[in-house]
Coordinates of C-alpha atoms in Angstrom, one line a residue:
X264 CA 132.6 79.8 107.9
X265 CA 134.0 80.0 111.5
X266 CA 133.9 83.4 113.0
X267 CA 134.4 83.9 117.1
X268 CA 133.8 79.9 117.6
X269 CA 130.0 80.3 116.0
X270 CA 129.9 78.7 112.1
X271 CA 127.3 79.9 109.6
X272 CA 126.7 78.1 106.1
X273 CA 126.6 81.1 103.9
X274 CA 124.6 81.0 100.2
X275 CA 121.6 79.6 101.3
X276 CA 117.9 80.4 101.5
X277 CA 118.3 81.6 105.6
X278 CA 121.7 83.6 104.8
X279 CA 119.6 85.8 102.1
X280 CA 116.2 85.8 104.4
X281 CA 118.7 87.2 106.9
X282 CA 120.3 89.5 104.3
X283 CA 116.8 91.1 103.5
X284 CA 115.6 91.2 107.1
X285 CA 118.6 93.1 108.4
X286 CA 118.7 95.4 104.9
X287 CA 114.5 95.9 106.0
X288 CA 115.6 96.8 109.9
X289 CA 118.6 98.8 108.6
X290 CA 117.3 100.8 105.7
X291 CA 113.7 101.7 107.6
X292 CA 115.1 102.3 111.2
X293 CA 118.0 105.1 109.7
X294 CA 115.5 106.2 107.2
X295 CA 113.1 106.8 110.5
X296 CA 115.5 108.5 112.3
X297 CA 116.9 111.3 109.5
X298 CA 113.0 112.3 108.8
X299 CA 113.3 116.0 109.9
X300 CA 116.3 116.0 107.0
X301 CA 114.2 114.5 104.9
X302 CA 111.6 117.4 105.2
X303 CA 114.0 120.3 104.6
X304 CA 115.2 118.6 101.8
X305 CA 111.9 117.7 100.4
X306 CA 110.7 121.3 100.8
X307 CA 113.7 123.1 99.4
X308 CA 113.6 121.4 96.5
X309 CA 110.3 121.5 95.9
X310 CA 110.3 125.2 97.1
X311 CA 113.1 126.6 96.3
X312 CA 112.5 130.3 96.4
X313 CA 110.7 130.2 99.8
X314 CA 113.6 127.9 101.3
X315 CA 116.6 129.5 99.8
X316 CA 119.0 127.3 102.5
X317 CA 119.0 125.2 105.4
X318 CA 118.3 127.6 108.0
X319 CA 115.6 129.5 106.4
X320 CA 113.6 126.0 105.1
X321 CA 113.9 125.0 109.2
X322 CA 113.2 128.6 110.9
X323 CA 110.0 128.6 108.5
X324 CA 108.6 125.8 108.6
X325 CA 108.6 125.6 112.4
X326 CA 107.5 128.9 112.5
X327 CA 104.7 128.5 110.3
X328 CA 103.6 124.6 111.3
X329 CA 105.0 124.0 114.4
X330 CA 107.8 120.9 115.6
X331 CA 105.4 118.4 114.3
X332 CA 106.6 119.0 110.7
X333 CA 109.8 117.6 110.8
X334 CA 108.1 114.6 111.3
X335 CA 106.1 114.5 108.4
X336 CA 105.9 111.5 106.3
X337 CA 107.8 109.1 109.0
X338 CA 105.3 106.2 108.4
X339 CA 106.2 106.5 104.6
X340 CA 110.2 106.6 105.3
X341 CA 110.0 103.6 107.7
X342 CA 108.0 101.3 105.7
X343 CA 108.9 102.3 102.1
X344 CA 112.6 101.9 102.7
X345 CA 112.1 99.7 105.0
X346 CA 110.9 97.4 101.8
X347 CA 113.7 98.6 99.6
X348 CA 116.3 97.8 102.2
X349 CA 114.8 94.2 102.2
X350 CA 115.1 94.2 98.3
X351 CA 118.1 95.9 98.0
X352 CA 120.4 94.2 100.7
X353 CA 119.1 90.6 99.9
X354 CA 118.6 90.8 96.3
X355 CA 122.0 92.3 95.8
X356 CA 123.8 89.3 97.5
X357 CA 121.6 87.2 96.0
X358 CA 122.4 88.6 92.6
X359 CA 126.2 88.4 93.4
X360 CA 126.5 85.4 94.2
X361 CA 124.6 84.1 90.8
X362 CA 126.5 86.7 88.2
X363 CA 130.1 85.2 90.1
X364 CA 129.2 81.9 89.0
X365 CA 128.0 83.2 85.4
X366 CA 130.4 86.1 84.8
X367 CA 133.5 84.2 86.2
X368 CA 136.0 86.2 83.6
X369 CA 134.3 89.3 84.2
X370 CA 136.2 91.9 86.8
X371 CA 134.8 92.3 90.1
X372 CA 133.2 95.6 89.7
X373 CA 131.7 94.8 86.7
X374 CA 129.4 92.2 89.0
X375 CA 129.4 94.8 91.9
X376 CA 127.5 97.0 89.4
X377 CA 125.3 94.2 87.9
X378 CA 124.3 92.5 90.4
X379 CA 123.0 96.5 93.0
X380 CA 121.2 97.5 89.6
X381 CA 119.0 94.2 89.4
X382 CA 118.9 94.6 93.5
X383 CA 118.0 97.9 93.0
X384 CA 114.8 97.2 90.2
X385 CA 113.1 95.3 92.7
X386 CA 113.6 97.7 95.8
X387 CA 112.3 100.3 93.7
X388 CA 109.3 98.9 92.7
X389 CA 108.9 98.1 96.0
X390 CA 109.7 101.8 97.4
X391 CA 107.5 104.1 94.9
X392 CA 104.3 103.9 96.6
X393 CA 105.6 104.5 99.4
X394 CA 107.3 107.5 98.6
X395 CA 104.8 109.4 96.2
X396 CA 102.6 109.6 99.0
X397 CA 105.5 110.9 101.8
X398 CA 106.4 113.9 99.5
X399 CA 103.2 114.9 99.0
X400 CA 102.7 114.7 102.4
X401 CA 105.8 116.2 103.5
X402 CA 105.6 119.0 100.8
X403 CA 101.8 119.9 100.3
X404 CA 100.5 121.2 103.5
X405 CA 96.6 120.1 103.3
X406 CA 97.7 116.7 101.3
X407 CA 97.5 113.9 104.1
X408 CA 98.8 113.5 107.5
X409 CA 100.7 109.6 106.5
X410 CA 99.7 106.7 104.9
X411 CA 97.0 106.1 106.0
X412 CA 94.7 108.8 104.3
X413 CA 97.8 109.8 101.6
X414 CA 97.1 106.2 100.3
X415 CA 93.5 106.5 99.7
X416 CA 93.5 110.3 99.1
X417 CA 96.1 109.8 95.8
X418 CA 94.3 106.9 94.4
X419 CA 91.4 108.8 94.3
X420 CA 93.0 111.8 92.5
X421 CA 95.2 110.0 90.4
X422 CA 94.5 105.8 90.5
X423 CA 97.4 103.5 90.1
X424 CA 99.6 105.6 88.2
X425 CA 100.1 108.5 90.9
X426 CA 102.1 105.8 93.0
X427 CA 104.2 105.1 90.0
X428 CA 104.1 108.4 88.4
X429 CA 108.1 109.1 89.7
X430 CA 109.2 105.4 89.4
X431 CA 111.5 106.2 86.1
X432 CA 113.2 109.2 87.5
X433 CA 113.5 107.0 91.0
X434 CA 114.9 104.5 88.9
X435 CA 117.4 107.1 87.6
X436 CA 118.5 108.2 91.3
X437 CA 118.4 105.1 93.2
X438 CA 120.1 102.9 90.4
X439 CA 123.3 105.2 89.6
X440 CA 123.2 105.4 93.3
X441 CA 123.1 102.1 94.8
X442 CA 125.6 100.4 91.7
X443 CA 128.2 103.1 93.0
X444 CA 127.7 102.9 96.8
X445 CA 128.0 99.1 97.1
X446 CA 130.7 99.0 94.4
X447 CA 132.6 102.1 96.6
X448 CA 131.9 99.6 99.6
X449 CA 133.2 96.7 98.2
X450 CA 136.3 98.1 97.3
X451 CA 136.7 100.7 100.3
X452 CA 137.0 97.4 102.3
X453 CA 138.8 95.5 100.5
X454 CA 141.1 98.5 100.7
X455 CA 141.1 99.0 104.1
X456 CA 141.6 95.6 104.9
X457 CA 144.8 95.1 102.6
X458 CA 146.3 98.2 103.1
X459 CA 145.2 100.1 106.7
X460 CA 144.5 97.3 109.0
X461 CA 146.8 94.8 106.9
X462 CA 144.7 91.8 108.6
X463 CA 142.4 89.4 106.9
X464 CA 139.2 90.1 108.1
X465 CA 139.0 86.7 109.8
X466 CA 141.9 88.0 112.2
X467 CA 140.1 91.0 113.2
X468 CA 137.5 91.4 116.3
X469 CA 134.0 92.1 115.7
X470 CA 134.8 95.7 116.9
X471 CA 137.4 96.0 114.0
X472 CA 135.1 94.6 111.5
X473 CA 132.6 96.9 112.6
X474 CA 134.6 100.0 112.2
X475 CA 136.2 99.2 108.6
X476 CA 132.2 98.0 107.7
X477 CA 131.7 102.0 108.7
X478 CA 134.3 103.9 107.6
X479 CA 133.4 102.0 104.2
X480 CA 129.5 102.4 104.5
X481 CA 130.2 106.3 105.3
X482 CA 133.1 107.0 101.7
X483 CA 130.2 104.6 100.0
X484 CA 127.3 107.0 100.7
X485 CA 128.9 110.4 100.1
X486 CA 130.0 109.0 96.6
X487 CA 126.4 108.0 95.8
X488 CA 124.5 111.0 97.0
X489 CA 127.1 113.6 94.5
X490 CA 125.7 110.9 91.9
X491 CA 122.1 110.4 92.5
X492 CA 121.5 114.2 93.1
X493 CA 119.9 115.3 90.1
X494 CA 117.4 112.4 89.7
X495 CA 116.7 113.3 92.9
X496 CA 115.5 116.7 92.5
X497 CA 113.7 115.7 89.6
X498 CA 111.6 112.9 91.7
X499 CA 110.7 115.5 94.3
X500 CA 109.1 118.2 91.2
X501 CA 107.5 115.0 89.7
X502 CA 105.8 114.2 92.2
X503 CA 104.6 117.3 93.8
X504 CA 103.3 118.5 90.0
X505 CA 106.0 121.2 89.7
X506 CA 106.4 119.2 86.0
X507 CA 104.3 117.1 84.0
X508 CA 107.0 115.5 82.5
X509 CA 110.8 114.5 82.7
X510 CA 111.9 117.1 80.0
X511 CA 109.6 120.2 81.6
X512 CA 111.0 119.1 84.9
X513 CA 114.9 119.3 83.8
X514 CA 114.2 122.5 82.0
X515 CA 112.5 123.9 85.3
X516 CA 115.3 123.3 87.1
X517 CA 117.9 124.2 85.1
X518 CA 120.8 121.8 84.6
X519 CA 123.0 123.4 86.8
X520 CA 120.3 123.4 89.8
X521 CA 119.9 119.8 89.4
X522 CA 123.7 119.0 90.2
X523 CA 123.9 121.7 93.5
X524 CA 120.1 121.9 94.1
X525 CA 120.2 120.6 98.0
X526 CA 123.2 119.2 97.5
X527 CA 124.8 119.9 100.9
X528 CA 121.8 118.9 103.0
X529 CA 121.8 115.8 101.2
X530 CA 125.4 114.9 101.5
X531 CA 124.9 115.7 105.1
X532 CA 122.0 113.4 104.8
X533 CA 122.8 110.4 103.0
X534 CA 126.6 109.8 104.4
X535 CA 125.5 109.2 108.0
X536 CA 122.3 107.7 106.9
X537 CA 124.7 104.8 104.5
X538 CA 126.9 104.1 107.5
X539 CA 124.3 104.0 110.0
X540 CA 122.5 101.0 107.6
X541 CA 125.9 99.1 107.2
X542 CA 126.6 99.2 110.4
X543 CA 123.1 98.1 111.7
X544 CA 123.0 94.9 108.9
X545 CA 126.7 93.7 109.6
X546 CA 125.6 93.8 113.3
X547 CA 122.3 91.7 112.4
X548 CA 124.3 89.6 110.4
X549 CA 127.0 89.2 113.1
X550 CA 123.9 88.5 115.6
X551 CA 123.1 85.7 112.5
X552 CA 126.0 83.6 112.5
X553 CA 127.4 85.2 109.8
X554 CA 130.8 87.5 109.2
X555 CA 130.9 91.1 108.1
X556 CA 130.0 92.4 104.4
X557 CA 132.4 93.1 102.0
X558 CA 136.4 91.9 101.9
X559 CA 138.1 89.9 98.7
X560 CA 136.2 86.6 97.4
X561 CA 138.8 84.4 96.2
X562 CA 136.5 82.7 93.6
X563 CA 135.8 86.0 92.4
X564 CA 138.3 86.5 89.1
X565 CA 139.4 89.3 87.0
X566 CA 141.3 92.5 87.7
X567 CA 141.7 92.5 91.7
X568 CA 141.4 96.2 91.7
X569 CA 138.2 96.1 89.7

């Protein structure tokens, strides 16, 4: 593949060690940066009648604990997503490129959706440790200050399975989630390719690919965050003991809660956080050798629209 005079062999063993180090830089760098979010999000729905909105959960907390709070559980958001980027960038192109070969009469978003939820298994697994103890830490005030003593403090209380204690409803949020973000990507490029910039992608500069990878990344993470909401209230009441189990917790909650529950903050959240990662890998991945993600594969077969 030429692109600006450089040429990168794409499918091989470097091209999806490059995938999963830019989705690990990506994913845990964003993830770093929205933290203080992260906190307010954590804490209203975890406390719900205490932080009754945005303002209140912020005014509150840095009343009560000072500006070090919104920076609670930073260790756990760099490294645990930093793993599940890793998994879910490079695993999903991995996986995409294997279920083209195998589903070749299959449409393309049928392999978009296949190939993010296999990703996704892995990068979960990876994740859950990670992010049983930053809830705890960011919700329960006397928990832990990071990983460092979260890790050892929740084996103690609750061995192996306190890490893994969330890791169905996890599974719940983050596979819904990333099977309609990259399939929304996919196809937001492939439309704004054929039918706004009316270029092949080839044609464009690296400026133009980067804008169309963002514009893409940001419709791609607002879909996914209206779809992965409920799981996601239901991870933060798991793991902070609000329920003992997956039933109790929905009924807690209610069933309309777990749809508008935090909602806005996370919307506000996740979109800039989803185009902050694409645009960080493509740009590793244009530093690689290696041409922007997303855009039409002409091997690909089946209904062009998906």
């Amino acid at each position: 593949m030429v692109m600006e005079g450089r040429i990168c062999e794409e499918l091989t063993p470097r091209y999806y060690a490059l995938c999963a180090i830019g989705g690990m830089l990506s994913a845990g760098t964003t993830h770093l940066a929205i933290t203080p979010f992260d906190v307010l999000k954590v804490n209203m729905q975890v406390h719900p009648i205490k932080y009754y909105s945005i303002s209140s959960c912020f005014t509150t907390l840095l009343r009560e604990q000072g500006p070090s709070v919104l920076w609670k559980g930073w260790t756990g958001k760099f490294f645990g997503y930093g793993a599940q980027g890793g998994c879910r960038f490079g695993l999903y192109e991995y996986f995409k490129e294997v279920y083209s070969n195998v589903l070749v009469d299959q449409n393309r978003s049928f392999v978009f959706f296949l190939s993010s939820a296999s990703a996704e298994v892995f990068a979960n697994v990876a994740l859950c440790p990670f992010e049983a103890v930053k809830v705890r830490v960011q919700a329960q005030t006397c928990f832990a200050k990071g990983l460092y003593d979260g890790f050892p403090k929740l084996y103690a209380s609750e061995g192996t399975r306190g890490f893994y204690r969330g890791l169905i409803p996890l599974l719940g949020r983050n596979i819904p989630f990333s099977m309609v973000m990259f399939s929304t990507f996919e196809h937001s490029v492939d439309f704004l390719y054929r039918n706004v910039v009316k270029r092949k992608k080839e044609d464009c500069s690296i400026g133009q690919q980067l804008g169309v990878t963002c514009l893409a990344g940001y419709a791609a993470g607002s879909v996914g965050s209206f779809i992965s909401n409920p799981a996601d209230n239901i991870v933060s009441s798991l793991y902070n003991r609000k329920a003992d189990s997956l039933a109790l917790a929905i009924r807690n909650i209610g069933l309309a809660n777990l749809f508008t529950r935090s909602l806005p903050i996370r919307m506000l959240l996740v979109g800039p956080s989803i185009t902050l990662q694409w645009f960080f890998y493509d740009t590793i991945k244009i530093l690689g050798g290696m041409s922007t993600s997303g855009g039409v594969r002409t091997d690909m077969r089946g209904n062009g629209a998906g």
